[in-house]
PDB file of C-alpha atoms in Angstrom:
ATOM      1  CA  UNK Q   1       0.317  -0.383  -0.206  1.00  0.00           C
ATOM      2  CA  UNK Q   2       1.245   3.758  -0.945  1.00  0.00           C
ATOM      3  CA  UNK Q   3       1.815   6.024   2.076  1.00  0.00           C
ATOM      4  CA  UNK Q   4      -1.300   7.407   3.047  1.00  0.00           C
ATOM      5  CA  UNK Q   5      -2.227  11.196   3.063  1.00  0.00           C
ATOM      6  CA  UNK Q   6      -3.753  11.005   6.102  1.00  0.00           C
ATOM      7  CA  UNK Q   7      -4.017   8.037   8.835  1.00  0.00           C
ATOM      8  CA  UNK Q   8      -4.597   6.767  12.108  1.00  0.00           C
ATOM      9  CA  UNK Q   9      -7.391   4.927  14.593  1.00  0.00           C
ATOM     10  CA  UNK Q  10     -11.029   6.353  15.034  1.00  0.00           C
ATOM     11  CA  UNK Q  11     -13.049   6.075  18.417  1.00  0.00           C
ATOM     12  CA  UNK Q  12     -15.910   4.586  17.202  1.00  0.00           C
ATOM     13  CA  UNK Q  13     -18.807   2.262  18.795  1.00  0.00           C
ATOM     14  CA  UNK Q  14     -16.313   0.937  21.469  1.00  0.00           C
ATOM     15  CA  UNK Q  15     -13.502   0.202  19.219  1.00  0.00           C
ATOM     16  CA  UNK Q  16     -10.392   1.621  17.607  1.00  0.00           C
ATOM     17  CA  UNK Q  17     -10.620   1.425  13.806  1.00  0.00           C
ATOM     18  CA  UNK Q  18      -7.804   1.995  11.808  1.00  0.00           C
ATOM     19  CA  UNK Q  19      -8.246   3.824   8.435  1.00  0.00           C
ATOM     20  CA  UNK Q  20      -6.003   5.637   5.706  1.00  0.00           C
ATOM     21  CA  UNK Q  21      -7.019   8.412   3.373  1.00  0.00           C
ATOM     22  CA  UNK Q  22      -5.483   8.955  -0.245  1.00  0.00           C
ATOM     23  CA  UNK Q  23      -5.561  11.553  -2.771  1.00  0.00           C
ATOM     24  CA  UNK Q  24      -8.446  14.556  -3.465  1.00  0.00           C
ATOM     25  CA  UNK Q  25     -11.982  14.999  -4.918  1.00  0.00           C
ATOM     26  CA  UNK Q  26     -15.451  13.401  -4.510  1.00  0.00           C
ATOM     27  CA  UNK Q  27     -15.075  10.612  -1.697  1.00  0.00           C
ATOM     28  CA  UNK Q  28     -15.152   7.277  -2.146  1.00  0.00           C
ATOM     29  CA  UNK Q  29     -15.343   4.819   0.863  1.00  0.00           C
ATOM     30  CA  UNK Q  30     -13.827   0.971   0.054  1.00  0.00           C
ATOM     31  CA  UNK Q  31     -14.693  -1.421   1.897  1.00  0.00           C
ATOM     32  CA  UNK Q  32     -12.737  -4.736   2.424  1.00  0.00           C
ATOM     33  CA  UNK Q  33     -14.306  -8.676   2.686  1.00  0.00           C
ATOM     34  CA  UNK Q  34     -13.851 -10.613   5.489  1.00  0.00           C
ATOM     35  CA  UNK Q  35     -11.295 -12.201   7.117  1.00  0.00           C
ATOM     36  CA  UNK Q  36      -9.152  -9.345   5.219  1.00  0.00           C
ATOM     37  CA  UNK Q  37      -8.015  -5.988   5.435  1.00  0.00           C
ATOM     38  CA  UNK Q  38      -7.837  -2.289   3.830  1.00  0.00           C
ATOM     39  CA  UNK Q  39      -4.195  -2.845   2.845  1.00  0.00           C
ATOM     40  CA  UNK Q  40      -6.354  -5.431   0.269  1.00  0.00           C
ATOM     41  CA  UNK Q  41      -7.077  -2.540  -2.163  1.00  0.00           C
ATOM     42  CA  UNK Q  42      -3.334  -1.170  -3.307  1.00  0.00           C
ATOM     43  CA  UNK Q  43      -4.014  -1.788  -6.691  1.00  0.00           C
ATOM     44  CA  UNK Q  44      -7.143   0.278  -6.193  1.00  0.00           C
ATOM     45  CA  UNK Q  45      -5.629   2.891  -4.066  1.00  0.00           C
ATOM     46  CA  UNK Q  46      -3.585   3.296  -6.679  1.00  0.00           C
ATOM     47  CA  UNK Q  47      -5.599   4.218  -9.941  1.00  0.00           C
ATOM     48  CA  UNK Q  48      -8.442   5.821  -7.834  1.00  0.00           C
ATOM     49  CA  UNK Q  49      -6.292   8.365  -5.869  1.00  0.00           C
ATOM     50  CA  UNK Q  50      -5.492  10.104  -8.937  1.00  0.00           C
ATOM     51  CA  UNK Q  51      -8.805  11.572  -9.509  1.00  0.00           C
ATOM     52  CA  UNK Q  52     -10.953  10.866  -6.072  1.00  0.00           C
ATOM     53  CA  UNK Q  53     -10.246  10.793  -2.367  1.00  0.00           C
ATOM     54  CA  UNK Q  54     -10.303   7.501  -1.608  1.00  0.00           C
ATOM     55  CA  UNK Q  55     -10.773   5.956   2.451  1.00  0.00           C
ATOM     56  CA  UNK Q  56      -9.830   2.540   3.490  1.00  0.00           C
ATOM     57  CA  UNK Q  57     -10.241   1.113   7.125  1.00  0.00           C
ATOM     58  CA  UNK Q  58      -9.885  -2.396   8.932  1.00  0.00           C
ATOM     59  CA  UNK Q  59     -13.441  -3.484   9.447  1.00  0.00           C
ATOM     60  CA  UNK Q  60     -14.206  -4.433  13.201  1.00  0.00           C
ATOM     61  CA  UNK Q  61     -11.628  -7.395  14.392  1.00  0.00           C
ATOM     62  CA  UNK Q  62     -10.241  -7.434  11.090  1.00  0.00           C
ATOM     63  CA  UNK Q  63      -6.184  -6.231  10.514  1.00  0.00           C
ATOM     64  CA  UNK Q  64      -5.346  -3.325  12.873  1.00  0.00           C
ATOM     65  CA  UNK Q  65      -8.813  -2.285  14.209  1.00  0.00           C
ATOM     66  CA  UNK Q  66      -9.682  -3.632  17.795  1.00  0.00           C
ATOM     67  CA  UNK Q  67     -12.316  -6.105  18.614  1.00  0.00           C
ATOM     68  CA  UNK Q  68     -14.734  -4.654  20.996  1.00  0.00           C
ATOM     69  CA  UNK Q  69     -17.129  -6.932  22.830  1.00  0.00           C
ATOM     70  CA  UNK Q  70     -20.336  -6.840  20.878  1.00  0.00           C
ATOM     71  CA  UNK Q  71     -21.335  -9.610  18.243  1.00  0.00           C
ATOM     72  CA  UNK Q  72     -20.185  -9.627  15.205  1.00  0.00           C
ATOM     73  CA  UNK Q  73     -22.720  -8.458  12.939  1.00  0.00           C
ATOM     74  CA  UNK Q  74     -23.123  -6.819   9.438  1.00  0.00           C
ATOM     75  CA  UNK Q  75     -25.377  -4.049  10.884  1.00  0.00           C
ATOM     76  CA  UNK Q  76     -22.384  -3.359  13.918  1.00  0.00           C
ATOM     77  CA  UNK Q  77     -19.853  -3.003  11.010  1.00  0.00           C
ATOM     78  CA  UNK Q  78     -22.216  -0.871   9.145  1.00  0.00           C
ATOM     79  CA  UNK Q  79     -22.458   1.799  12.261  1.00  0.00           C
ATOM     80  CA  UNK Q  80     -18.823   1.554  12.519  1.00  0.00           C
ATOM     81  CA  UNK Q  81     -18.149   2.613   8.799  1.00  0.00           C
ATOM     82  CA  UNK Q  82     -21.233   5.636   9.337  1.00  0.00           C
ATOM     83  CA  UNK Q  83     -19.086   6.665  12.788  1.00  0.00           C
ATOM     84  CA  UNK Q  84     -15.762   6.835  10.477  1.00  0.00           C
ATOM     85  CA  UNK Q  85     -17.902   9.141   7.722  1.00  0.00           C
ATOM     86  CA  UNK Q  86     -18.789  10.857  10.787  1.00  0.00           C
ATOM     87  CA  UNK Q  87     -15.741  11.161  12.294  1.00  0.00           C
ATOM     88  CA  UNK Q  88     -13.658  12.450   8.939  1.00  0.00           C
ATOM     89  CA  UNK Q  89     -16.490  15.042   8.478  1.00  0.00           C
ATOM     90  CA  UNK Q  90     -17.751  12.970   4.996  1.00  0.00           C
ATOM     91  CA  UNK Q  91     -21.875  14.050   4.436  1.00  0.00           C
ATOM     92  CA  UNK Q  92     -21.712  11.338   1.625  1.00  0.00           C
ATOM     93  CA  UNK Q  93     -19.612   9.182  -0.164  1.00  0.00           C
ATOM     94  CA  UNK Q  94     -19.502   6.714  -3.381  1.00  0.00           C
ATOM     95  CA  UNK Q  95     -19.099   3.079  -1.690  1.00  0.00           C
ATOM     96  CA  UNK Q  96     -17.110   0.304  -3.081  1.00  0.00           C
ATOM     97  CA  UNK Q  97     -17.749  -2.858  -1.879  1.00  0.00           C
ATOM     98  CA  UNK Q  98     -16.308  -6.454  -2.047  1.00  0.00           C
ATOM     99  CA  UNK Q  99     -17.850  -9.572  -0.271  1.00  0.00           C
ATOM    100  CA  UNK Q 100     -18.461  -8.727   3.504  1.00  0.00           C
ATOM    101  CA  UNK Q 101     -17.626  -5.117   2.110  1.00  0.00           C
ATOM    102  CA  UNK Q 102     -20.961  -5.322   0.087  1.00  0.00           C
ATOM    103  CA  UNK Q 103     -23.171  -6.445   2.178  1.00  0.00           C
ATOM    104  CA  UNK Q 104     -22.246  -3.627   4.174  1.00  0.00           C
ATOM    105  CA  UNK Q 105     -22.497  -1.711   1.371  1.00  0.00           C
ATOM    106  CA  UNK Q 106     -26.342  -3.075   1.033  1.00  0.00           C
ATOM    107  CA  UNK Q 107     -26.371  -2.553   4.951  1.00  0.00           C
ATOM    108  CA  UNK Q 108     -25.832   1.449   4.485  1.00  0.00           C
ATOM    109  CA  UNK Q 109     -28.270   1.623   1.016  1.00  0.00           C
ATOM    110  CA  UNK Q 110     -31.487   0.265   2.722  1.00  0.00           C
ATOM    111  CA  UNK Q 111     -30.636   1.989   6.098  1.00  0.00           C
ATOM    112  CA  UNK Q 112     -29.254   5.042   5.573  1.00  0.00           C
ATOM    113  CA  UNK Q 113     -29.172   6.335   2.109  1.00  0.00           C
ATOM    114  CA  UNK Q 114     -28.689   9.809   2.546  1.00  0.00           C
ATOM    115  CA  UNK Q 115     -24.893   8.839   2.995  1.00  0.00           C
ATOM    116  CA  UNK Q 116     -24.273   7.495  -0.343  1.00  0.00           C
ATOM    117  CA  UNK Q 117     -24.205   8.793  -4.027  1.00  0.00           C
ATOM    118  CA  UNK Q 118     -24.054   5.619  -5.388  1.00  0.00           C
ATOM    119  CA  UNK Q 119     -23.016   2.011  -4.672  1.00  0.00           C
ATOM    120  CA  UNK Q 120     -20.892  -0.871  -5.975  1.00  0.00           C
ATOM    121  CA  UNK Q 121     -20.958  -4.140  -4.748  1.00  0.00           C
ATOM    122  CA  UNK Q 122     -19.077  -7.618  -5.749  1.00  0.00           C
ATOM    123  CA  UNK Q 123     -19.197 -10.983  -4.301  1.00  0.00           C
ATOM    124  CA  UNK Q 124     -22.153  -9.663  -2.008  1.00  0.00           C
ATOM    125  CA  UNK Q 125     -25.462 -11.280  -1.097  1.00  0.00           C
ATOM    126  CA  UNK Q 126     -28.868 -10.077   0.806  1.00  0.00           C
ATOM    127  CA  UNK Q 127     -29.874 -13.155   2.226  1.00  0.00           C
ATOM    128  CA  UNK Q 128     -27.035 -16.317   4.119  1.00  0.00           C
ATOM    129  CA  UNK Q 129     -28.258 -19.042   2.311  1.00  0.00           C
ATOM    130  CA  UNK Q 130     -27.256 -17.575  -1.358  1.00  0.00           C
ATOM    131  CA  UNK Q 131     -23.142 -18.405   0.516  1.00  0.00           C
ATOM    132  CA  UNK Q 132     -22.055 -21.839  -0.886  1.00  0.00           C
ATOM    133  CA  UNK Q 133     -20.365 -24.057   1.587  1.00  0.00           C
ATOM    134  CA  UNK Q 134     -18.215 -25.469  -0.884  1.00  0.00           C
ATOM    135  CA  UNK Q 135     -16.805 -22.477  -1.687  1.00  0.00           C
ATOM    136  CA  UNK Q 136     -14.258 -23.010   1.311  1.00  0.00           C
ATOM    137  CA  UNK Q 137     -13.090 -26.432  -0.287  1.00  0.00           C
ATOM    138  CA  UNK Q 138     -11.336 -24.388  -3.430  1.00  0.00           C
ATOM    139  CA  UNK Q 139      -7.920 -24.061  -3.528  1.00  0.00           C
ATOM    140  CA  UNK Q 140      -8.446 -19.892  -4.240  1.00  0.00           C
ATOM    141  CA  UNK Q 141     -10.073 -19.353  -0.898  1.00  0.00           C
ATOM    142  CA  UNK Q 142      -7.669 -21.766   1.150  1.00  0.00           C
ATOM    143  CA  UNK Q 143      -4.693 -19.803  -0.484  1.00  0.00           C
ATOM    144  CA  UNK Q 144      -6.993 -16.485   0.838  1.00  0.00           C
ATOM    145  CA  UNK Q 145      -7.023 -17.775   3.488  1.00  0.00           C
ATOM    146  CA  UNK Q 146      -3.472 -18.497   4.265  1.00  0.00           C
ATOM    147  CA  UNK Q 147      -2.739 -14.928   3.275  1.00  0.00           C
ATOM    148  CA  UNK Q 148      -5.383 -13.503   5.671  1.00  0.00           C
ATOM    149  CA  UNK Q 149      -3.544 -15.481   8.633  1.00  0.00           C
ATOM    150  CA  UNK Q 150      -0.467 -14.160   8.071  1.00  0.00           C
ATOM    151  CA  UNK Q 151      -1.818 -10.539   7.761  1.00  0.00           C
ATOM    152  CA  UNK Q 152      -3.741 -11.173  10.929  1.00  0.00           C
ATOM    153  CA  UNK Q 153      -0.801 -12.336  12.733  1.00  0.00           C
ATOM    154  CA  UNK Q 154       1.357  -9.079  11.368  1.00  0.00           C
ATOM    155  CA  UNK Q 155      -1.006  -6.317  11.854  1.00  0.00           C
ATOM    156  CA  UNK Q 156      -3.320  -7.345  14.468  1.00  0.00           C
ATOM    157  CA  UNK Q 157      -2.358  -6.491  18.109  1.00  0.00           C
ATOM    158  CA  UNK Q 158      -4.017  -9.852  19.396  1.00  0.00           C
ATOM    159  CA  UNK Q 159      -2.773 -12.028  16.620  1.00  0.00           C
ATOM    160  CA  UNK Q 160      -3.442 -15.236  19.041  1.00  0.00           C
ATOM    161  CA  UNK Q 161      -7.174 -14.851  18.512  1.00  0.00           C
ATOM    162  CA  UNK Q 162      -7.283 -15.757  14.796  1.00  0.00           C
ATOM    163  CA  UNK Q 163      -8.684 -19.036  15.385  1.00  0.00           C
ATOM    164  CA  UNK Q 164     -11.516 -17.594  17.231  1.00  0.00           C
ATOM    165  CA  UNK Q 165     -12.013 -14.740  14.991  1.00  0.00           C
ATOM    166  CA  UNK Q 166     -12.568 -17.160  12.326  1.00  0.00           C
ATOM    167  CA  UNK Q 167     -15.168 -19.077  14.507  1.00  0.00           C
ATOM    168  CA  UNK Q 168     -17.171 -15.767  15.138  1.00  0.00           C
ATOM    169  CA  UNK Q 169     -16.864 -14.920  11.272  1.00  0.00           C
ATOM    170  CA  UNK Q 170     -18.585 -18.866  10.324  1.00  0.00           C
ATOM    171  CA  UNK Q 171     -21.160 -17.793  12.664  1.00  0.00           C
ATOM    172  CA  UNK Q 172     -22.072 -14.630  11.273  1.00  0.00           C
ATOM    173  CA  UNK Q 173     -21.594 -15.917   7.881  1.00  0.00           C
ATOM    174  CA  UNK Q 174     -23.865 -18.745   8.734  1.00  0.00           C
ATOM    175  CA  UNK Q 175     -26.815 -17.053   9.938  1.00  0.00           C
ATOM    176  CA  UNK Q 176     -26.442 -13.024   8.826  1.00  0.00           C
ATOM    177  CA  UNK Q 177     -28.482 -11.608   6.674  1.00  0.00           C
ATOM    178  CA  UNK Q 178     -31.682 -12.081   5.968  1.00  0.00           C
ATOM    179  CA  UNK Q 179     -33.127  -9.824   3.972  1.00  0.00           C
ATOM    180  CA  UNK Q 180     -36.150  -9.632   2.353  1.00  0.00           C
ATOM    181  CA  UNK Q 181     -36.863  -9.051  -1.548  1.00  0.00           C
ATOM    182  CA  UNK Q 182     -38.946  -5.544  -0.120  1.00  0.00           C
ATOM    183  CA  UNK Q 183     -35.906  -4.065   1.721  1.00  0.00           C
ATOM    184  CA  UNK Q 184     -33.825  -4.911  -1.449  1.00  0.00           C
ATOM    185  CA  UNK Q 185     -36.787  -3.014  -3.480  1.00  0.00           C
ATOM    186  CA  UNK Q 186     -36.887  -0.102  -1.282  1.00  0.00           C
ATOM    187  CA  UNK Q 187     -33.300   0.652  -2.089  1.00  0.00           C
ATOM    188  CA  UNK Q 188     -33.279   3.983  -3.903  1.00  0.00           C
ATOM    189  CA  UNK Q 189     -29.067   4.441  -4.200  1.00  0.00           C
ATOM    190  CA  UNK Q 190     -27.812   3.954  -7.696  1.00  0.00           C
ATOM    191  CA  UNK Q 191     -26.816   0.400  -7.551  1.00  0.00           C
ATOM    192  CA  UNK Q 192     -24.542  -1.826  -9.604  1.00  0.00           C
ATOM    193  CA  UNK Q 193     -24.227  -5.192  -8.404  1.00  0.00           C
ATOM    194  CA  UNK Q 194     -21.161  -7.287  -9.823  1.00  0.00           C
ATOM    195  CA  UNK Q 195     -20.524 -11.031  -9.917  1.00  0.00           C
ATOM    196  CA  UNK Q 196     -17.642 -13.089 -11.179  1.00  0.00           C
ATOM    197  CA  UNK Q 197     -17.840 -15.104 -13.634  1.00  0.00           C
ATOM    198  CA  UNK Q 198     -16.183 -17.959 -11.811  1.00  0.00           C
ATOM    199  CA  UNK Q 199     -17.630 -17.046  -8.564  1.00  0.00           C
ATOM    200  CA  UNK Q 200     -17.977 -20.102  -6.017  1.00  0.00           C
ATOM    201  CA  UNK Q 201     -19.458 -18.176  -3.401  1.00  0.00           C
ATOM    202  CA  UNK Q 202     -21.918 -16.725  -3.712  1.00  0.00           C
ATOM    203  CA  UNK Q 203     -24.738 -18.454  -6.536  1.00  0.00           C
ATOM    204  CA  UNK Q 204     -24.719 -16.649  -9.581  1.00  0.00           C
ATOM    205  CA  UNK Q 205     -28.909 -16.446  -9.515  1.00  0.00           C
ATOM    206  CA  UNK Q 206     -28.626 -14.866  -6.030  1.00  0.00           C
ATOM    207  CA  UNK Q 207     -26.833 -12.090  -7.686  1.00  0.00           C
ATOM    208  CA  UNK Q 208     -28.817 -11.684 -10.485  1.00  0.00           C
ATOM    209  CA  UNK Q 209     -32.010 -11.855  -8.208  1.00  0.00           C
ATOM    210  CA  UNK Q 210     -30.125  -8.785  -6.183  1.00  0.00           C
ATOM    211  CA  UNK Q 211     -29.597  -6.980  -9.326  1.00  0.00           C
ATOM    212  CA  UNK Q 212     -33.367  -7.691 -10.754  1.00  0.00           C
ATOM    213  CA  UNK Q 213     -34.898  -6.896  -7.103  1.00  0.00           C
ATOM    214  CA  UNK Q 214     -32.908  -3.572  -6.809  1.00  0.00           C
ATOM    215  CA  UNK Q 215     -34.450  -0.371  -8.495  1.00  0.00           C
ATOM    216  CA  UNK Q 216     -32.689   0.526 -11.877  1.00  0.00           C
ATOM    217  CA  UNK Q 217     -29.691  -1.503 -10.459  1.00  0.00           C
ATOM    218  CA  UNK Q 218     -27.121  -2.400 -13.377  1.00  0.00           C
ATOM    219  CA  UNK Q 219     -25.639  -6.061 -13.594  1.00  0.00           C
ATOM    220  CA  UNK Q 220     -21.955  -6.638 -14.064  1.00  0.00           C
ATOM    221  CA  UNK Q 221     -20.318  -9.877 -14.954  1.00  0.00           C
ATOM    222  CA  UNK Q 222     -16.513 -10.010 -14.256  1.00  0.00           C
ATOM    223  CA  UNK Q 223     -15.008 -12.583 -16.952  1.00  0.00           C
ATOM    224  CA  UNK Q 224     -11.961 -14.990 -16.005  1.00  0.00           C
ATOM    225  CA  UNK Q 225     -12.094 -14.488 -12.688  1.00  0.00           C
ATOM    226  CA  UNK Q 226     -13.424 -15.546  -8.978  1.00  0.00           C
ATOM    227  CA  UNK Q 227     -15.118 -14.106  -5.860  1.00  0.00           C
ATOM    228  CA  UNK Q 228     -11.424 -12.782  -5.441  1.00  0.00           C
ATOM    229  CA  UNK Q 229     -11.402 -10.340  -8.739  1.00  0.00           C
ATOM    230  CA  UNK Q 230     -10.154  -7.054  -7.338  1.00  0.00           C
ATOM    231  CA  UNK Q 231      -6.417  -9.552  -6.240  1.00  0.00           C
ATOM    232  CA  UNK Q 232      -6.985 -11.974  -9.662  1.00  0.00           C
ATOM    233  CA  UNK Q 233      -7.343  -9.034 -12.067  1.00  0.00           C
ATOM    234  CA  UNK Q 234      -6.947  -5.685 -11.011  1.00  0.00           C
ATOM    235  CA  UNK Q 235      -6.999  -4.024 -13.661  1.00  0.00           C
ATOM    236  CA  UNK Q 236     -10.311  -5.439 -14.942  1.00  0.00           C
ATOM    237  CA  UNK Q 237     -11.860  -5.011 -11.575  1.00  0.00           C
ATOM    238  CA  UNK Q 238     -10.494  -1.190 -11.554  1.00  0.00           C
ATOM    239  CA  UNK Q 239     -12.000  -0.456 -15.030  1.00  0.00           C
ATOM    240  CA  UNK Q 240     -15.439  -1.414 -13.908  1.00  0.00           C
ATOM    241  CA  UNK Q 241     -14.928   0.326 -10.844  1.00  0.00           C
ATOM    242  CA  UNK Q 242     -13.859   3.627 -12.834  1.00  0.00           C
ATOM    243  CA  UNK Q 243     -16.755   2.989 -15.331  1.00  0.00           C
ATOM    244  CA  UNK Q 244     -19.098   3.128 -12.169  1.00  0.00           C
ATOM    245  CA  UNK Q 245     -17.752   5.972 -10.720  1.00  0.00           C
ATOM    246  CA  UNK Q 246     -17.611   8.381 -14.005  1.00  0.00           C
ATOM    247  CA  UNK Q 247     -20.907   6.928 -15.344  1.00  0.00           C
ATOM    248  CA  UNK Q 248     -22.970   5.905 -11.998  1.00  0.00           C
ATOM    249  CA  UNK Q 249     -24.907   2.964 -12.094  1.00  0.00           C
ATOM    250  CA  UNK Q 250     -28.098   2.862 -13.697  1.00  0.00           C
ATOM    251  CA  UNK Q 251     -28.638   0.982 -16.992  1.00  0.00           C
ATOM    252  CA  UNK Q 252     -28.954  -2.584 -18.792  1.00  0.00           C
ATOM    253  CA  UNK Q 253     -26.821  -5.579 -17.762  1.00  0.00           C
ATOM    254  CA  UNK Q 254     -23.340  -5.632 -19.586  1.00  0.00           C
ATOM    255  CA  UNK Q 255     -20.171  -7.756 -19.900  1.00  0.00           C
ATOM    256  CA  UNK Q 256     -16.992  -5.929 -18.340  1.00  0.00           C
ATOM    257  CA  UNK Q 257     -14.290  -5.862 -20.986  1.00  0.00           C
ATOM    258  CA  UNK Q 258     -11.456  -8.255 -20.623  1.00  0.00           C
TER     259      UNK Q 258
END
C-alpha cells in the first residue's frame, strides 16, 4: 500500500478503527471482505486516488482495528463505517464493497441512503442461504485464507486470537443477513451489482436476483475471475469501478471488458 495522506485510529462504537485516506476529490469508501484488511485495496488505491479521495479502513476485529465486545454483525460494522465517515466529516460518498464489504454497503444503502451517492458491490449477498459452503473447499479460498492468517498475525494487536475470530465470522456468515425482497426493492441508491463469472462463493442466481430486485440496478459480470476479482485481475476490476464512478450505476446488464 502506498503512503497515506492521513491515517490513524478513530474511536467509534467502542473500538479503535484503523483508517487511511488517499488523494483528493469526490470521496470513495472502499470496504474489504471478511478475514481481510484495508491493504487488500492497494492496486485500487493506486489508480483511484489519482482522481478521487479514497478512504479505506479495517473493519471491526480485522487487521489493525480492535474487536470490541459486541457480537459481530453486518449491522454493527455498517454503524462503524458510518461513525468513521462522521469522524472524517464526510457527509456522503460513493461506496465500493467487496464480499462482506458489499453486504455492509447494502446495509447502509437500505438504512442510511442519505450517506451514499452510489453503490458498487461485488461478491455480496442479501441472504445467508446464498453462500455456497463448497466455496471454502477450493484452492483459491485456501490460498486467500493463508494470506489472511499471515496478515492478521502481522497487523493485529491480538494475533493469537485468529482462530476465535474465524469462528465468530463463520457464525455470522451462517446466520446473517436475511433481507427480504421488499427491503432490497426499497433501495433508492444508484447501485451496481457485480458478479465474477467463476464465483464459487455466492450463487449466480442470487446475484441476478439482487440486480433484478433493486430498482434500476445494473448487473456487471467480470470475466475470467472468481470471488477474489480485485486480486486476480486488478486492472479489469479497476476499469469496472472507474466506469461506475464516471457514469453512475443505472443501466442494462453488460459484460465488463476483458
